[in-house]
Amino acid sequence: MGKRILKHAILGLLSKKDMSGYDITGEFKEEIGQFWSAKHSQIYIELKKLLSENLISQYIEMSGEKLERKMHRLTSEGKKELEQWLVVPDETIETEKDVFILKLYFIKHIPKDKVEALFRNQFNIRSAKLAYLREQYQQIFGEQHPLEIDADQLGHYFVLTKAISREESYVKWLEQSLEIIKKREY
Amino acid sequence: MGKRILKHAILGLLSKKDMSGYDITGEFKEEIGQFWSAKHSQIYIELKKLLSENLISQYIEMSGEKLERKMHRLTSEGKKELEQWLVVPDETIETEKDVFILKLYFIKHIPKDKVEALFRNQFNIRSAKLAYLREQYQQIFGEQHPLEIDADQLGHYFVLTKAISREESYVKWLEQSLEIIKKREY
DNA sequence: AATAAATATGTAAACATTAACATGTTCAAT
DNA sequence: ATTGAACATGTTAATGTTTACATATTTATT
């Protein structure tokens, strides 16, 4: 990190439509949250920074009589910044941190029954995630062929298929590994 | 984060053998670095913290005449702390951040030729990583059957197979997705 | 003998992230 | 009418992480 990813993630989200900080917080709870996310406390601060950098502008929309929604819109500068960032290839890959696998590296110090419990827990969480992602896919793309997907939806398509692929691979590996654990005298 | 993962990662590494800060830094450049890593600046500070918490002890080993290696060893308290941490199932999964996929979500704003360049770049990096991991696997486990692997090596086996599985899935998805990009008018 | 790479440890500043604190509005259900 | 959930925005403190600064030794190569 240290590369202002959140800055550009927000610029990207705002390139789709104007949003409030609350909206952006919500986006990170949807599919893109599988690959980047942030808490509202960080988002409001980043929005301020982007305003002071003139990459976005702000206007107020009212929800009812008193409740303000501070909406944000990309400036032409912001759009330029986003487009420049998007085309730069990343030479290195950051560590995709995974505490479960880290723990497994130290399996020697985990009693066999606890290992099985850890595996089952991880299997349940990952399976649930996979089911959710597949449901999302069905709802949005149904039986649509990838070549027929609207250009506006292509980013969404790739994110969803990537997330599904990641979880399928994870679940499959969990099943295979648990089998090994069970079969071994340990 | 905010859950002292590095603390426990270091305790775990020290459970295998006594190590210096430099050694630990090196470990995070090996396979376990696929799932957790830290820079030496963070590690030396964490070691100090662990010392003050009495979870590790320190002694000096000399490399030559003047060059000190400050070795660290788990205390019984440290071992207990590690064992307790290992068996706690994690209820939530942290976002596995991936800047490439984040960028892809905003593909609408990337010119087609640049998209292909980004894909090729990612393909090259991921393929190289996969090749390295497979080589490691061959060197360490060869044609050995998982049921015959030494208990001491089991953690290593799972970390390596998980990393390989992750990269295989990634590369496959990259190939399929690039095919779609190429076939579409975009 | 000189040099570069690897070994070895540390600190400081900047930046990123989370958790907790803090407040108020609107909408839906009872 | 009340209550709870969702909507909405912010700040502060603590923690985690990276980058850059800083220094010195040992080993292998030329």
PDB file of C-alpha atoms in Angstrom, chain A residues 86-87 147 154 158, chain B residues 100 104 106-120 177-186:
ATOM      1  CA  LEU A  86      -6.119   2.622 -14.730  1.00  0.00           C
ATOM      2  CA  VAL A  87      -3.661   2.004 -17.558  1.00  0.00           C
ATOM      3  CA  LEU A 147     -20.249 -11.780 -25.624  1.00  0.00           C
ATOM      4  CA  LEU A 154     -18.552  -5.814 -18.331  1.00  0.00           C
ATOM      5  CA  PHE A 158     -15.349  -9.784 -14.576  1.00  0.00           C
TER       6      PHE A 158
ATOM      7  CA  PHE B 100      -5.819  -5.589 -10.867  1.00  0.00           C
ATOM      8  CA  LEU B 104     -10.957  -4.173 -14.188  1.00  0.00           C
ATOM      9  CA  PHE B 106     -13.628   0.215 -14.193  1.00  0.00           C
ATOM     10  CA  ILE B 107     -12.785  -1.366 -17.561  1.00  0.00           C
ATOM     11  CA  LYS B 108     -15.226   0.976 -19.279  1.00  0.00           C
ATOM     12  CA  HIS B 109     -12.625   3.733 -18.955  1.00  0.00           C
ATOM     13  CA  ILE B 110      -9.695   1.683 -20.276  1.00  0.00           C
ATOM     14  CA  PRO B 111      -8.904   1.613 -24.026  1.00  0.00           C
ATOM     15  CA  LYS B 112      -9.084  -1.917 -25.477  1.00  0.00           C
ATOM     16  CA  ASP B 113      -5.377  -2.195 -26.310  1.00  0.00           C
ATOM     17  CA  LYS B 114      -4.460  -1.097 -22.790  1.00  0.00           C
ATOM     18  CA  VAL B 115      -6.807  -3.697 -21.311  1.00  0.00           C
ATOM     19  CA  GLU B 116      -5.009  -6.373 -23.282  1.00  0.00           C
ATOM     20  CA  ALA B 117      -1.662  -5.051 -22.055  1.00  0.00           C
ATOM     21  CA  LEU B 118      -2.873  -5.122 -18.446  1.00  0.00           C
ATOM     22  CA  PHE B 119      -4.069  -8.693 -18.915  1.00  0.00           C
ATOM     23  CA  ARG B 120      -0.811  -9.831 -20.498  1.00  0.00           C
ATOM     24  CA  SER B 177     -11.387 -13.460 -19.625  1.00  0.00           C
ATOM     25  CA  LEU B 178      -8.835 -12.321 -22.170  1.00  0.00           C
ATOM     26  CA  GLU B 179     -10.542 -14.568 -24.738  1.00  0.00           C
ATOM     27  CA  ILE B 180     -13.816 -12.783 -24.047  1.00  0.00           C
ATOM     28  CA  ILE B 181     -12.153  -9.376 -24.365  1.00  0.00           C
ATOM     29  CA  LYS B 182     -10.631 -10.342 -27.684  1.00  0.00           C
ATOM     30  CA  LYS B 183     -13.840 -11.777 -29.122  1.00  0.00           C
ATOM     31  CA  ARG B 184     -16.040  -8.878 -28.110  1.00  0.00           C
ATOM     32  CA  GLU B 185     -16.222  -5.792 -30.267  1.00  0.00           C
ATOM     33  CA  TYR B 186     -15.644  -4.166 -26.856  1.00  0.00           C
TER      34      TYR B 186
END
